[in-house]
PDB file of C-alpha atoms and ligand atoms in Angstrom:
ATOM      1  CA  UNK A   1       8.809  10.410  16.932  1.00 52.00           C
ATOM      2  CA  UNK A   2      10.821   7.479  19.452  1.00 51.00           C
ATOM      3  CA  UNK A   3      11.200   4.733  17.400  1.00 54.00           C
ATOM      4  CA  UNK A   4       9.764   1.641  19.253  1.00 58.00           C
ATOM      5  CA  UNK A   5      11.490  -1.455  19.287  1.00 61.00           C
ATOM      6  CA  UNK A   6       8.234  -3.697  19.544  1.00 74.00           C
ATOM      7  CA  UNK A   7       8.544  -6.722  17.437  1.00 86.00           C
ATOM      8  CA  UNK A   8       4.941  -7.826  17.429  1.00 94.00           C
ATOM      9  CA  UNK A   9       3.091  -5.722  15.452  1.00 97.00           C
ATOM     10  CA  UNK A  10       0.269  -7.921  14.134  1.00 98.00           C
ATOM     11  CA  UNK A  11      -2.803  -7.011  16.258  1.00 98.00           C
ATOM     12  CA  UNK A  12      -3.998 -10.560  15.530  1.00 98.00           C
ATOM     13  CA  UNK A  13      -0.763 -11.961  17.891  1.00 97.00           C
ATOM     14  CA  UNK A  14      -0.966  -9.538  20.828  1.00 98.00           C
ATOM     15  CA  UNK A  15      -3.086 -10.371  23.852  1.00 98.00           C
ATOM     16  CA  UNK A  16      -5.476  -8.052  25.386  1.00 98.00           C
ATOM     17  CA  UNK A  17      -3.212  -6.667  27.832  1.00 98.00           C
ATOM     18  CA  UNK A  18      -0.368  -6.129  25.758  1.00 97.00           C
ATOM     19  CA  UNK A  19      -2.541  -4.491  23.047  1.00 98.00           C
ATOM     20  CA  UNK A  20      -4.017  -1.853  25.585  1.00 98.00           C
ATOM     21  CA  UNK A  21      -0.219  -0.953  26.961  1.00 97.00           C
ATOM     22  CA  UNK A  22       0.143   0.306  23.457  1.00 97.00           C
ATOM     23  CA  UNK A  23      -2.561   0.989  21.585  1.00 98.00           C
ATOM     24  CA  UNK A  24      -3.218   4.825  22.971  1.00 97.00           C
ATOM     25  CA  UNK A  25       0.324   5.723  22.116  1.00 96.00           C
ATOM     26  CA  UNK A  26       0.877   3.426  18.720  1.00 96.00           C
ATOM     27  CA  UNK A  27      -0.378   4.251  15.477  1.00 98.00           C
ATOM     28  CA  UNK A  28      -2.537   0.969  14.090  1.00 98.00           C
ATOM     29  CA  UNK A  29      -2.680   0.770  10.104  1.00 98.00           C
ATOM     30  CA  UNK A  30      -5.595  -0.433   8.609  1.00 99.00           C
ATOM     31  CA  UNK A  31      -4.849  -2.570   5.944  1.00 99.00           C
ATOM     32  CA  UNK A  32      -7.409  -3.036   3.356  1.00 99.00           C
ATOM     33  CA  UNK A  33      -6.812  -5.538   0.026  1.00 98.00           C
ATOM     34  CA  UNK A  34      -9.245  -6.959  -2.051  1.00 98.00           C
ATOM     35  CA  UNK A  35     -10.056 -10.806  -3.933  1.00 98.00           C
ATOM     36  CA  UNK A  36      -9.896 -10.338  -7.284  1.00 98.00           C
ATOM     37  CA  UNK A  37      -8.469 -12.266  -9.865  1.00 98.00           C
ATOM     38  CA  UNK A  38      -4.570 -11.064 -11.585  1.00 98.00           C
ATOM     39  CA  UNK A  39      -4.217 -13.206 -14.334  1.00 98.00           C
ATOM     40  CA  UNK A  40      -3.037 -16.934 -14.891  1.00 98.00           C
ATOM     41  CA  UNK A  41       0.145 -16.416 -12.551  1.00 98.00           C
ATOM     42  CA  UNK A  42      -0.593 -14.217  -9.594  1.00 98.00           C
ATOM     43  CA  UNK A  43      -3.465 -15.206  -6.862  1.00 98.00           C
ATOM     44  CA  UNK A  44      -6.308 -14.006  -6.165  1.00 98.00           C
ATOM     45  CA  UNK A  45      -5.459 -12.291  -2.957  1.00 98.00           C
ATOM     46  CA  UNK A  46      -2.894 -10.496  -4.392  1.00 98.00           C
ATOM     47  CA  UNK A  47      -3.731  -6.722  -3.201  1.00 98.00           C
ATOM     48  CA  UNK A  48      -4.637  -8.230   0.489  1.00 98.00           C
ATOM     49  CA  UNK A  49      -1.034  -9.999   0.544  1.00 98.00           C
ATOM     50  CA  UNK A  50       0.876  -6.981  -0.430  1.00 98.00           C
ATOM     51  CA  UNK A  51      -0.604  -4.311   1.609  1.00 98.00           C
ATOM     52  CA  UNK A  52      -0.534  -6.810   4.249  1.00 98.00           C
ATOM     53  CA  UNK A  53       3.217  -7.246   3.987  1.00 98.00           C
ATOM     54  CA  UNK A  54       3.573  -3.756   3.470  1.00 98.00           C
ATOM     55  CA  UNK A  55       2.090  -2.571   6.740  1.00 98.00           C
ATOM     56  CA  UNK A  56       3.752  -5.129   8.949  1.00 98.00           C
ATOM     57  CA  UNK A  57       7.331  -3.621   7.344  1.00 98.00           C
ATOM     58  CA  UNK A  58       6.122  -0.275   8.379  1.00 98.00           C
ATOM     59  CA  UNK A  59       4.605  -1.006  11.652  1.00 97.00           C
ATOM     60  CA  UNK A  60       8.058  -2.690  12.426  1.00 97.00           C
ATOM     61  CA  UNK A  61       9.879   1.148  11.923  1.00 96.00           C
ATOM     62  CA  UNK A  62       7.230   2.970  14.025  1.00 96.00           C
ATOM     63  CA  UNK A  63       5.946   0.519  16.708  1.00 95.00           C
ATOM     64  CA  UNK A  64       2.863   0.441  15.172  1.00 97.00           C
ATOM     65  CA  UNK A  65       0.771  -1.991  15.140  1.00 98.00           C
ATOM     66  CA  UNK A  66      -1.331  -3.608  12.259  1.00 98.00           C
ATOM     67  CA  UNK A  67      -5.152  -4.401  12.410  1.00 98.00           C
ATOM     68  CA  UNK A  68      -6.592  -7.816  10.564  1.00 98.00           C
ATOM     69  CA  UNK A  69      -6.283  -7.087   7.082  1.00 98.00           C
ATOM     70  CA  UNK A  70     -10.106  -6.323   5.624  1.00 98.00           C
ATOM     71  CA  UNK A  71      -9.485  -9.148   2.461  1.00 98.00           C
ATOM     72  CA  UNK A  72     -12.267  -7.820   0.343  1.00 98.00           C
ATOM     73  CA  UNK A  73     -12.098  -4.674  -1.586  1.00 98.00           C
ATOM     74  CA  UNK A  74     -15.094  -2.477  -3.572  1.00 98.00           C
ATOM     75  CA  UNK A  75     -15.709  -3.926  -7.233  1.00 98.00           C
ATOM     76  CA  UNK A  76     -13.269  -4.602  -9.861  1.00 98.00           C
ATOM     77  CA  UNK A  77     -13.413  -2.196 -11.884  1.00 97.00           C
ATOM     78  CA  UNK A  78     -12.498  -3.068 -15.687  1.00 97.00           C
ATOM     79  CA  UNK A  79      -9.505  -0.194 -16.761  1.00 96.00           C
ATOM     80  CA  UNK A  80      -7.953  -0.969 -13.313  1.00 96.00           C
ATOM     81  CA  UNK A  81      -8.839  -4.824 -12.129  1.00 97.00           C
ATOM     82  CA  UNK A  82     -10.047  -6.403 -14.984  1.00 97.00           C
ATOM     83  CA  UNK A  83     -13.951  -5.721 -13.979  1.00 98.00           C
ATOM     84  CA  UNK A  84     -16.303  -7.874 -12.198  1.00 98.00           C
ATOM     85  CA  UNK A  85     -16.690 -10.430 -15.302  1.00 97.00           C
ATOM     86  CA  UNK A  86     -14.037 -12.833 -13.697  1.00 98.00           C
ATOM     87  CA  UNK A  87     -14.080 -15.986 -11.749  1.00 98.00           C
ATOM     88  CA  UNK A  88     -12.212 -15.447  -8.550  1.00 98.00           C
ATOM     89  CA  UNK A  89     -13.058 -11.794  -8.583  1.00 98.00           C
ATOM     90  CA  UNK A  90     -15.573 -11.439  -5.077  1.00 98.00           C
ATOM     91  CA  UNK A  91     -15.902  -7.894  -4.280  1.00 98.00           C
ATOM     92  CA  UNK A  92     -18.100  -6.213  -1.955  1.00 98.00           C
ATOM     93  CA  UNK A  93     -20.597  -3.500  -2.609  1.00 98.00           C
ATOM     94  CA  UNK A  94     -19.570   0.164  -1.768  1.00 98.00           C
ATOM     95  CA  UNK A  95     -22.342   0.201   1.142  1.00 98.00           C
ATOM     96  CA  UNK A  96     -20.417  -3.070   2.581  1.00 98.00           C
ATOM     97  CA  UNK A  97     -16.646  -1.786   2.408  1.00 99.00           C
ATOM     98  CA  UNK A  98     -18.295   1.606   3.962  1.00 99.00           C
ATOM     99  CA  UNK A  99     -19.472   0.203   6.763  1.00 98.00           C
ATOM    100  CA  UNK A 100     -17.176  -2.661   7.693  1.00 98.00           C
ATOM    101  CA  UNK A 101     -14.397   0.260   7.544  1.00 99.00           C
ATOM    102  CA  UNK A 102     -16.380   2.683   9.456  1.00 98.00           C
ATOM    103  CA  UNK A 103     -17.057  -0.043  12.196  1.00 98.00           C
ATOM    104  CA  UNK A 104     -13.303  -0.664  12.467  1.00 99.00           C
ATOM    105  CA  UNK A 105     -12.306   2.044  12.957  1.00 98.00           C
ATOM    106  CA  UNK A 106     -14.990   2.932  15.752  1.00 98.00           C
ATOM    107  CA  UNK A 107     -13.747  -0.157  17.609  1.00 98.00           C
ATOM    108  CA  UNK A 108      -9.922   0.912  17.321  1.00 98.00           C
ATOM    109  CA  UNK A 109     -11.247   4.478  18.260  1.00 98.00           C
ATOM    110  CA  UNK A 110     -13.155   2.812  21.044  1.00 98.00           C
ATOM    111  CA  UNK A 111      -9.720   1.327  22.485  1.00 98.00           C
ATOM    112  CA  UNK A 112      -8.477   4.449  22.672  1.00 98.00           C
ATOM    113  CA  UNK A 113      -6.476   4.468  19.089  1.00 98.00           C
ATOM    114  CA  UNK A 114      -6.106   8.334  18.160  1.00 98.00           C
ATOM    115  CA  UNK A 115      -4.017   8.222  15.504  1.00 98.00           C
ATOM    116  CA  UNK A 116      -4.676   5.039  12.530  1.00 98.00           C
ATOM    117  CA  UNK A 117      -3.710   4.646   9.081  1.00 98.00           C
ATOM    118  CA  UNK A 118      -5.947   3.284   6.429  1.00 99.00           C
ATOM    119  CA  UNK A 119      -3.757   1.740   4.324  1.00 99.00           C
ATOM    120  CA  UNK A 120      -5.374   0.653   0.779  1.00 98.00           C
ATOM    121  CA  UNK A 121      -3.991  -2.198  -1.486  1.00 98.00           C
ATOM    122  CA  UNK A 122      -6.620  -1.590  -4.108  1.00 98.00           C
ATOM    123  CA  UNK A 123      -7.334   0.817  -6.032  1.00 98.00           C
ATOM    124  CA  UNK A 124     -11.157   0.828  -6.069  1.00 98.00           C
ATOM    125  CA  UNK A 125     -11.503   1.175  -3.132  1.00 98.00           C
ATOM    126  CA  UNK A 126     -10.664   4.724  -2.564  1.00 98.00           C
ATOM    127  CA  UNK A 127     -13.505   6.748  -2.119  1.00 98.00           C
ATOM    128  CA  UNK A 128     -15.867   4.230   0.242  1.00 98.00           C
ATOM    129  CA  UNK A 129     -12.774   4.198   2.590  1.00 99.00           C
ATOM    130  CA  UNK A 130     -13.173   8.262   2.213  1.00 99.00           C
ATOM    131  CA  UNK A 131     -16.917   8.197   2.715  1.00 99.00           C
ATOM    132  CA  UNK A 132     -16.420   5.232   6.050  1.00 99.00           C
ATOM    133  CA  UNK A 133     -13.654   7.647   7.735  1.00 98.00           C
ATOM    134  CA  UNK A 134     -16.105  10.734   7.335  1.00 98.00           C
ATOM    135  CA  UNK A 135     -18.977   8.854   8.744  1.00 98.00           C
ATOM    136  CA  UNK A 136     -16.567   8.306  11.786  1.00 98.00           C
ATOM    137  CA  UNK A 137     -16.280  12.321  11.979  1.00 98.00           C
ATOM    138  CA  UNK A 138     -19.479  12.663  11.328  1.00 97.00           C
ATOM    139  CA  UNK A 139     -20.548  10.564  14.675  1.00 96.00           C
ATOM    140  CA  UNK A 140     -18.546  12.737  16.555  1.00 95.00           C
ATOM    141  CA  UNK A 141     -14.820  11.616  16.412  1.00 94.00           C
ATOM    142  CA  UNK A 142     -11.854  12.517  20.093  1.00 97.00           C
ATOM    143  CA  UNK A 143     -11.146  15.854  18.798  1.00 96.00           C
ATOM    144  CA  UNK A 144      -7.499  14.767  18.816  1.00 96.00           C
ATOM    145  CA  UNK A 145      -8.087  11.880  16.384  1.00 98.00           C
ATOM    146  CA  UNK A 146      -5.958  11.667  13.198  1.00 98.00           C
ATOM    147  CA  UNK A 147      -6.601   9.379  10.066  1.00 98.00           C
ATOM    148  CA  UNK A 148      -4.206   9.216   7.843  1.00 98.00           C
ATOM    149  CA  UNK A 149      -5.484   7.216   4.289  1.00 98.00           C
ATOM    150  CA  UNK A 150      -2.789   6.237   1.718  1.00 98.00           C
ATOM    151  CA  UNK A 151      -2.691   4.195  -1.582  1.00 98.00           C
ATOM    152  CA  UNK A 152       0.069   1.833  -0.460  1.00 98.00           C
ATOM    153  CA  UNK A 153       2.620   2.805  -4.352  1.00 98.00           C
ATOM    154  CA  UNK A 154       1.502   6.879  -4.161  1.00 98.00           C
ATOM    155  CA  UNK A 155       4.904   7.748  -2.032  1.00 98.00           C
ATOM    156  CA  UNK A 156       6.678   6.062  -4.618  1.00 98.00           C
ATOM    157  CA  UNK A 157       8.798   8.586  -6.010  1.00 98.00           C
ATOM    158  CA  UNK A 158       8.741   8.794 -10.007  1.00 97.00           C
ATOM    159  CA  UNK A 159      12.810   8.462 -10.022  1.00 97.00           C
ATOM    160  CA  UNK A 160      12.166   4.824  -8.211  1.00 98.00           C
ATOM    161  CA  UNK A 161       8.902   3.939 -10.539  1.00 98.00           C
ATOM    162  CA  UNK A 162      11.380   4.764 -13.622  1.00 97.00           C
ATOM    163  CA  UNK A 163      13.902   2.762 -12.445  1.00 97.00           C
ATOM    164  CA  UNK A 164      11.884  -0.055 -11.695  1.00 98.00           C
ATOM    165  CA  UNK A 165      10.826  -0.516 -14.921  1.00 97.00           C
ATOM    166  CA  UNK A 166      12.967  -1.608 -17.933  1.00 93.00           C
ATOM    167  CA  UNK A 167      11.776   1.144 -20.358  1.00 94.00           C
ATOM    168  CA  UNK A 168      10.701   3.929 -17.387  1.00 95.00           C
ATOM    169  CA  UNK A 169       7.861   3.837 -16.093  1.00 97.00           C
ATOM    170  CA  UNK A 170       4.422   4.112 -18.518  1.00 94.00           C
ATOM    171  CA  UNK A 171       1.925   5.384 -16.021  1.00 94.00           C
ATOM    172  CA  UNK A 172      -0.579   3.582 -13.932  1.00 95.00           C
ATOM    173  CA  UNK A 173      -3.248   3.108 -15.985  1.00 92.00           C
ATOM    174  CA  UNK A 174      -2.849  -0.730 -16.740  1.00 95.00           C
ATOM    175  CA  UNK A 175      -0.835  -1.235 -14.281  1.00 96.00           C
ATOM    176  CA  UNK A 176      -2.959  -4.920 -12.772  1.00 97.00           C
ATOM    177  CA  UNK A 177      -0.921  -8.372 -12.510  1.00 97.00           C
ATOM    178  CA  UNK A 178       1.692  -6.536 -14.572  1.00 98.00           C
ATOM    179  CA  UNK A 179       4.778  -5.211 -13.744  1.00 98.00           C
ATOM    180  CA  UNK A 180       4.898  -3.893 -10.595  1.00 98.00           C
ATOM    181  CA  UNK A 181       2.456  -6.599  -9.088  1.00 98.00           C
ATOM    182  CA  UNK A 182       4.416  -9.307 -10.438  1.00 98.00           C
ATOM    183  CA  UNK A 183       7.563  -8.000  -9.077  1.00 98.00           C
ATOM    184  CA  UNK A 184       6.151  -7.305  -6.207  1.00 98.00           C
ATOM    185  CA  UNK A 185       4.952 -10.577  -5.451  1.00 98.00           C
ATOM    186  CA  UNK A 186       8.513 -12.321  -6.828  1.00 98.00           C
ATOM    187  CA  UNK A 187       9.837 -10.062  -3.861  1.00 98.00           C
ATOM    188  CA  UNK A 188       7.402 -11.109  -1.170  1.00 98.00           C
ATOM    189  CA  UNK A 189       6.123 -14.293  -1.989  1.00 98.00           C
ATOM    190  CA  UNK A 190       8.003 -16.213  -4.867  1.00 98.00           C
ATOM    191  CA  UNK A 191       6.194 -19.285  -4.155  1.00 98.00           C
ATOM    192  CA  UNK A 192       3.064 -18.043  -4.816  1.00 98.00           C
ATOM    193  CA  UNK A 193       3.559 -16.812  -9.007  1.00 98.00           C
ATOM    194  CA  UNK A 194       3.466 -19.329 -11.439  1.00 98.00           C
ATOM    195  CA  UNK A 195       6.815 -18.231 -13.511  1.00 98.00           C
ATOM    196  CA  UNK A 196       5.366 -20.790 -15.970  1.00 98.00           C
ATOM    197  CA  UNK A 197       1.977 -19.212 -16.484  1.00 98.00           C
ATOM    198  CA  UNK A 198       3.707 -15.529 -17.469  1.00 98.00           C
ATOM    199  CA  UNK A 199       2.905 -14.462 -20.238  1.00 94.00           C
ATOM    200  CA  UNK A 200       3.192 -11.447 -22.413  1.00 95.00           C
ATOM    201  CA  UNK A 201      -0.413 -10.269 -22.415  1.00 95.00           C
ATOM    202  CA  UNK A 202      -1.932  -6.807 -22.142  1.00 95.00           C
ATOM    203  CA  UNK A 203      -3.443  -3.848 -24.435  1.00 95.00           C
ATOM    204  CA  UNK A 204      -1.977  -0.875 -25.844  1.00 93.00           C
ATOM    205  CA  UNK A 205      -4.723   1.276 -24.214  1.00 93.00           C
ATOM    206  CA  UNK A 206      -8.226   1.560 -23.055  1.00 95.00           C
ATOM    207  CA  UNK A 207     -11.095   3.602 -23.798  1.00 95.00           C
ATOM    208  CA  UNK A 208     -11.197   6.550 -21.368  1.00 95.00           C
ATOM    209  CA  UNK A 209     -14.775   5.254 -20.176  1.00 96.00           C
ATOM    210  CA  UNK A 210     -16.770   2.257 -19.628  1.00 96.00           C
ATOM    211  CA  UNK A 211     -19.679   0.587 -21.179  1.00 97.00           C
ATOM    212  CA  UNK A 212     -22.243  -2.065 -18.904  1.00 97.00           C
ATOM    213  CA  UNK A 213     -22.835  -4.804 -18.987  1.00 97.00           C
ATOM    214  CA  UNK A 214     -18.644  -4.968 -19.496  1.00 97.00           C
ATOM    215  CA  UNK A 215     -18.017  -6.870 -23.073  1.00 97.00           C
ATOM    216  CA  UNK A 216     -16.161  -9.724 -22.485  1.00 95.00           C
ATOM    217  CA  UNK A 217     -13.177  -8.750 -24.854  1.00 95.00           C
ATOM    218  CA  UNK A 218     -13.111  -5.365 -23.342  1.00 96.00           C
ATOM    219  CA  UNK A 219     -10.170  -6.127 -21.445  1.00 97.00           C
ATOM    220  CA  UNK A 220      -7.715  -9.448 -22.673  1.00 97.00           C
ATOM    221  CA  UNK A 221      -9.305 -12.428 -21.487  1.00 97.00           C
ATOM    222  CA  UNK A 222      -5.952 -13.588 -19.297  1.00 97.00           C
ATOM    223  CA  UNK A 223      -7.033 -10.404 -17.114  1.00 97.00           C
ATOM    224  CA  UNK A 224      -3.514  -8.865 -17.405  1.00 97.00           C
ATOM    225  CA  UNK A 225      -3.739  -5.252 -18.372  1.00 97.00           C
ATOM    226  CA  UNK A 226       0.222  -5.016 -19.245  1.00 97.00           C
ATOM    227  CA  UNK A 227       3.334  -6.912 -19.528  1.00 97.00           C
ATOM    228  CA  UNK A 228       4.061  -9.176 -16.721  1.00 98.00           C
ATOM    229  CA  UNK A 229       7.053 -11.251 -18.219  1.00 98.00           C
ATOM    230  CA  UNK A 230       9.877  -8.168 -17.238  1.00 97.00           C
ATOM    231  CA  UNK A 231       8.669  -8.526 -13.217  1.00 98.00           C
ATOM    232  CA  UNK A 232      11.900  -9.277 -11.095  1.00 98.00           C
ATOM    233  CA  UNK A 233      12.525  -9.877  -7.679  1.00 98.00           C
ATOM    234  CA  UNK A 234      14.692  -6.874  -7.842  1.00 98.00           C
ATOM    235  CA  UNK A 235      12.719  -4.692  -9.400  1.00 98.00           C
ATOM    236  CA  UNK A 236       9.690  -5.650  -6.244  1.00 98.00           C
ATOM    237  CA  UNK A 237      12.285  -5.126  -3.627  1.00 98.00           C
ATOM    238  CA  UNK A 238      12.968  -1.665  -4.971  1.00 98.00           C
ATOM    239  CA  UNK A 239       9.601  -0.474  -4.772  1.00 98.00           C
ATOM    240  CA  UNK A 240       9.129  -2.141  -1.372  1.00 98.00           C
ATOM    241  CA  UNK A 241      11.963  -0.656  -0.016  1.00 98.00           C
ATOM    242  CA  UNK A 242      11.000   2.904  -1.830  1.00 98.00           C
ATOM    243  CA  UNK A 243       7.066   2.076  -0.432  1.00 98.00           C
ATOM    244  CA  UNK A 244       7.882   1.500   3.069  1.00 98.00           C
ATOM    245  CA  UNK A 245      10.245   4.468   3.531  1.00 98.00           C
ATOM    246  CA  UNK A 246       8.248   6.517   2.038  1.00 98.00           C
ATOM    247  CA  UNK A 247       5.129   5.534   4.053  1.00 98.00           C
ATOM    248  CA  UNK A 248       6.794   5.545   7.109  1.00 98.00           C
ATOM    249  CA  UNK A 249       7.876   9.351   6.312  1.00 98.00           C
ATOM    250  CA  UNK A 250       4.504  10.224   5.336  1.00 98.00           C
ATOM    251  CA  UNK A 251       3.054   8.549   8.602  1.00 98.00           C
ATOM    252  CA  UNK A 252       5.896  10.218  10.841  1.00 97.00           C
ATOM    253  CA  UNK A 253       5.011  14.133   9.020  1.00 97.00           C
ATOM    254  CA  UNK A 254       1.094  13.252   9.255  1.00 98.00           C
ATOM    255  CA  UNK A 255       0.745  11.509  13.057  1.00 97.00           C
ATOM    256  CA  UNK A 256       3.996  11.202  14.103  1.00 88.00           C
ATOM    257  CA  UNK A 257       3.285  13.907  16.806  1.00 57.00           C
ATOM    258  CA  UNK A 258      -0.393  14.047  18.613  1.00 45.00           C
ATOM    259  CA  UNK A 259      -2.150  17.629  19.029  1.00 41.00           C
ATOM    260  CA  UNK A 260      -1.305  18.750  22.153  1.00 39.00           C
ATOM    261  CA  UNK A 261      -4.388  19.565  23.635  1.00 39.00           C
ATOM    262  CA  UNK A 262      -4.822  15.929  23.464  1.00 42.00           C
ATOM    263  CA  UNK A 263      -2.552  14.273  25.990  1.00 38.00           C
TER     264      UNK A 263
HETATM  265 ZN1  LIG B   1      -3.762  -5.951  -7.575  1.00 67.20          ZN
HETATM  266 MN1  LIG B   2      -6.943  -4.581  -7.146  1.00 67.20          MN
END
């Protein structure tokens, strides 16, 4: 793929006309986040800030440009966000997300986008952002559409993950306002965590299943799943770095070239 040079990438900044001269040939990431609460020191649109940031850095590699981020996600669920019990925590149903993506992407289609990346910051939201792109396919997609949908840490490679954290890395499964997110956000936004308000905080483990209505000491009541207080800057710009090159390889295998019966 020719690497563009285009320095506006935010959709949000371009005008009409500048946005039509490139939208055919660009790929346009869909960004998707969620509000939801990450403990006493991170805020509350912490998934919505990083995939934001995230997609601009790889829209800046491949031309691409970057829809309005969608700032609500599908509910927190409790081994993964804490659950729905929180203050802060405003989540949409699955029907919502479904068709607020699926309408999206219609438009983009509609402007003559063929090839789009859903990009998702949160977790939960995974399978309405499956069931909103099939919809689109369903009502009879450009036979030479693409869409690509990623969980913005899966091309992290498990060589990076272990070196980003201090004793390797322990698996995903608490992984909310802990180690990665705080680092993360120390890279990307430093003003933004309260250093003071990190705390050691977490559990061992969960129970493989949930129980509703959630019990309220189900999960700690800070809403940190695991260890915050090792986050560094360092370790966020390593799996930044690792998360955008690896995206932007992933993007290039998966759309970098366009069927071509289409064009
Ligand atoms: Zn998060
Ligand atoms: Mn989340």
């Amino acid at each position: 793929m020719t690497q563009r040079t285009d320095t506006r990438v935010l959709m949000q900044e371009l005008t009409r006309p500048e946005y039509e001269a490139r939208v055919g040939d660009s790929i346009v990431i869909l960004p998707v986040g969620s509000t939801e609460q990450h403990g006493p020191h991170l805020p509350l649109g912490s998934d919505a800030i990083q995939v934001e940031e995230i997609a601009r850095r790889v829209a800046l590699r491949l031309g691409a440009i970057v829809a309005p981020t969608i700032p609500y996600g599908y509910r927190s669920a409790p081994r993964s966000g804490g659950g729905e019990i929180f203050s802060g925590t405003t989540s949409v149903t699955g029907q919502t997300l479904i068709l607020v993506v699926r309408d999206i992407l219609q438009a983009l289609i509609r402007h003559g986008s063929r090839r789009i990346v859903v990009l998702d910051g949160h977790y939960e939201n995974n399978m309405f952002l499956h069931e909103a792109i099939h919809l689109v396919l369903d009502a009879g997609a450009p036979p030479d559409l693409r869409i690509l949908k990623i969980l913005w840490v899966d091309p992290i490679p498990t060589e990076t993950l272990d070196r980003a954290w201090p004793d390797g890395f322990p698996g995903w499964a608490l992984e909310h306002a802990a180690h990665l997110e705080t680092s993360v956000m120390l890279a990307l936004r430093p003003d933004l965590v309260r250093r003071e308000e990190i705390r050691e905080d977490g559990v061992e483990s969960l129970p493989p299943y949930d129980v509703y209505p959630q019990a309220p000491d189900f999960v700690p009541a800070s809403g940190v799943l695991s260890d915050p207080t090792r986050g560094t800057a360092e370790a966020g710009e390593l799996l930044l770095a690792s998360a955008v090159d690896g995206l932007v390889a992933v993007i290039e295998r998966e759309l970098g070239t366009v069927p071509s019966a289409a064009r």
